[in-house]
Amino acid sequence: MLLTGRHSDYRDWVNQIVQRAGDMDDPLTAYFMARTVAVAAEPVVSPDTAAGWAELAVADEEKGWYLHCAGLSHLRAGNYEKALERFQQSATTTW
């Protein structure tokens, strides 16, 4: 949707899936949600919320893609030191 310029549709879709997901307690769901919202230039949810979702996934297991998503989420939230830390950790894992 973002690539085709349908930003309003993307925002509506993200809001729908956030409501459906409810309380984020599943690490895989948290990862997918954080990744989904991290790709937009304009945040649909709070960047700190997305970083929290990504960290929930990392707390479960330090997979490379979880760490990379956490880095991106922290970057979007302005947490530059934490972003760099997570990107560096991601680079040392086996994907």
mmCIF file of C-alpha atoms in Angstrom:
data_model
loop_
_atom_site.group_PDB
_atom_site.id
_atom_site.type_symbol
_atom_site.label_atom_id
_atom_site.label_comp_id
_atom_site.label_asym_id
_atom_site.label_seq_id
_atom_site.Cartn_x
_atom_site.Cartn_y
_atom_site.Cartn_z
ATOM 1 C CA MET A 1 0.000 0.000 0.000
ATOM 2 C CA LEU A 2 2.794 2.411 0.853
ATOM 3 C CA LEU A 3 4.595 1.770 -2.429
ATOM 4 C CA THR A 4 1.463 2.614 -4.378
ATOM 5 C CA GLY A 5 0.816 5.803 -2.423
ATOM 6 C CA ARG A 6 -2.191 4.464 -0.526
ATOM 7 C CA HIS A 7 -1.019 5.878 2.797
ATOM 8 C CA SER A 8 -4.509 6.351 4.203
ATOM 9 C CA ASP A 9 -5.373 2.713 3.440
ATOM 10 C CA TYR A 10 -2.138 1.621 5.120
ATOM 11 C CA ARG A 11 -2.935 3.625 8.257
ATOM 12 C CA ASP A 12 -6.452 2.175 8.372
ATOM 13 C CA TRP A 13 -5.118 -1.365 7.901
ATOM 14 C CA VAL A 14 -2.473 -0.960 10.616
ATOM 15 C CA ASN A 15 -5.059 0.405 13.029
ATOM 16 C CA GLN A 16 -7.265 -2.618 12.318
ATOM 17 C CA ILE A 17 -4.530 -5.166 12.918
ATOM 18 C CA VAL A 18 -3.390 -3.385 16.088
ATOM 19 C CA GLN A 19 -6.942 -3.629 17.424
ATOM 20 C CA ARG A 20 -7.178 -7.310 16.450
ATOM 21 C CA ALA A 21 -3.831 -8.117 18.068
ATOM 22 C CA GLY A 22 -4.930 -6.574 21.369
ATOM 23 C CA ASP A 23 -2.425 -6.874 24.186
ATOM 24 C CA MET A 24 0.862 -7.876 22.645
ATOM 25 C CA ASP A 25 2.070 -10.954 24.499
ATOM 26 C CA ASP A 26 3.128 -13.247 21.665
ATOM 27 C CA PRO A 27 6.729 -12.604 20.557
ATOM 28 C CA LEU A 28 6.144 -13.524 16.910
ATOM 29 C CA THR A 29 3.067 -11.301 16.673
ATOM 30 C CA ALA A 30 4.988 -8.497 18.384
ATOM 31 C CA TYR A 31 7.805 -8.873 15.839
ATOM 32 C CA PHE A 32 5.409 -8.770 12.875
ATOM 33 C CA MET A 33 3.628 -5.726 14.275
ATOM 34 C CA ALA A 34 6.879 -3.866 14.937
ATOM 35 C CA ARG A 35 8.157 -4.681 11.452
ATOM 36 C CA THR A 36 4.871 -3.666 9.851
ATOM 37 C CA VAL A 37 4.809 -0.233 11.439
ATOM 38 C CA ALA A 38 8.545 0.415 11.044
ATOM 39 C CA VAL A 39 8.388 0.595 7.242
ATOM 40 C CA ALA A 40 6.245 3.736 7.108
ATOM 41 C CA ALA A 41 7.854 7.163 6.981
ATOM 42 C CA GLU A 42 5.057 8.599 9.116
ATOM 43 C CA PRO A 43 4.314 6.641 12.298
ATOM 44 C CA VAL A 44 0.883 5.073 12.647
ATOM 45 C CA VAL A 45 1.529 4.050 16.240
ATOM 46 C CA SER A 46 3.951 5.551 18.709
ATOM 47 C CA PRO A 47 7.534 4.655 17.752
ATOM 48 C CA ASP A 48 8.150 3.814 21.411
ATOM 49 C CA THR A 49 5.252 1.351 21.280
ATOM 50 C CA ALA A 50 6.756 -0.308 18.209
ATOM 51 C CA ALA A 51 10.158 -0.501 19.913
ATOM 52 C CA GLY A 52 8.469 -2.139 22.892
ATOM 53 C CA TRP A 53 6.916 -4.747 20.622
ATOM 54 C CA ALA A 54 10.287 -5.449 19.033
ATOM 55 C CA GLU A 55 11.915 -5.794 22.449
ATOM 56 C CA LEU A 56 9.213 -8.271 23.483
ATOM 57 C CA ALA A 57 10.297 -10.461 20.584
ATOM 58 C CA VAL A 58 13.997 -10.057 21.437
ATOM 59 C CA ALA A 59 13.321 -10.959 25.074
ATOM 60 C CA ASP A 60 11.906 -14.281 23.888
ATOM 61 C CA GLU A 61 14.798 -15.141 21.590
ATOM 62 C CA GLU A 62 17.668 -13.124 20.130
ATOM 63 C CA LYS A 63 17.066 -14.055 16.506
ATOM 64 C CA GLY A 64 18.826 -11.920 13.920
ATOM 65 C CA TRP A 65 15.611 -10.661 12.392
ATOM 66 C CA TYR A 66 14.158 -9.796 15.814
ATOM 67 C CA LEU A 67 17.303 -7.832 16.678
ATOM 68 C CA HIS A 68 17.314 -6.047 13.327
ATOM 69 C CA CYS A 69 13.669 -5.096 13.739
ATOM 70 C CA ALA A 70 14.420 -3.836 17.252
ATOM 71 C CA GLY A 71 17.245 -1.733 15.823
ATOM 72 C CA LEU A 72 14.961 -0.237 13.198
ATOM 73 C CA SER A 73 12.228 0.386 15.747
ATOM 74 C CA HIS A 74 14.615 2.097 18.142
ATOM 75 C CA LEU A 75 16.009 4.172 15.276
ATOM 76 C CA ARG A 76 12.485 5.360 14.415
ATOM 77 C CA ALA A 77 11.908 6.163 18.098
ATOM 78 C CA GLY A 78 15.093 8.241 18.294
ATOM 79 C CA ASN A 79 16.840 5.786 20.630
ATOM 80 C CA TYR A 80 20.048 5.872 18.591
ATOM 81 C CA GLU A 81 22.392 4.133 21.019
ATOM 82 C CA LYS A 82 19.956 1.257 21.553
ATOM 83 C CA ALA A 83 19.374 1.062 17.792
ATOM 84 C CA LEU A 84 23.098 0.748 17.125
ATOM 85 C CA GLU A 85 23.425 -1.891 19.834
ATOM 86 C CA ARG A 86 20.608 -3.967 18.348
ATOM 87 C CA PHE A 87 21.941 -3.598 14.774
ATOM 88 C CA GLN A 88 25.399 -4.724 15.922
ATOM 89 C CA GLN A 89 23.924 -7.713 17.750
ATOM 90 C CA SER A 90 21.921 -8.574 14.663
ATOM 91 C CA ALA A 91 25.063 -8.555 12.527
ATOM 92 C CA THR A 92 26.682 -11.201 14.746
ATOM 93 C CA THR A 93 23.847 -13.712 14.482
ATOM 94 C CA THR A 94 23.134 -16.393 11.937
ATOM 95 C CA TRP A 95 20.096 -15.551 9.900
#
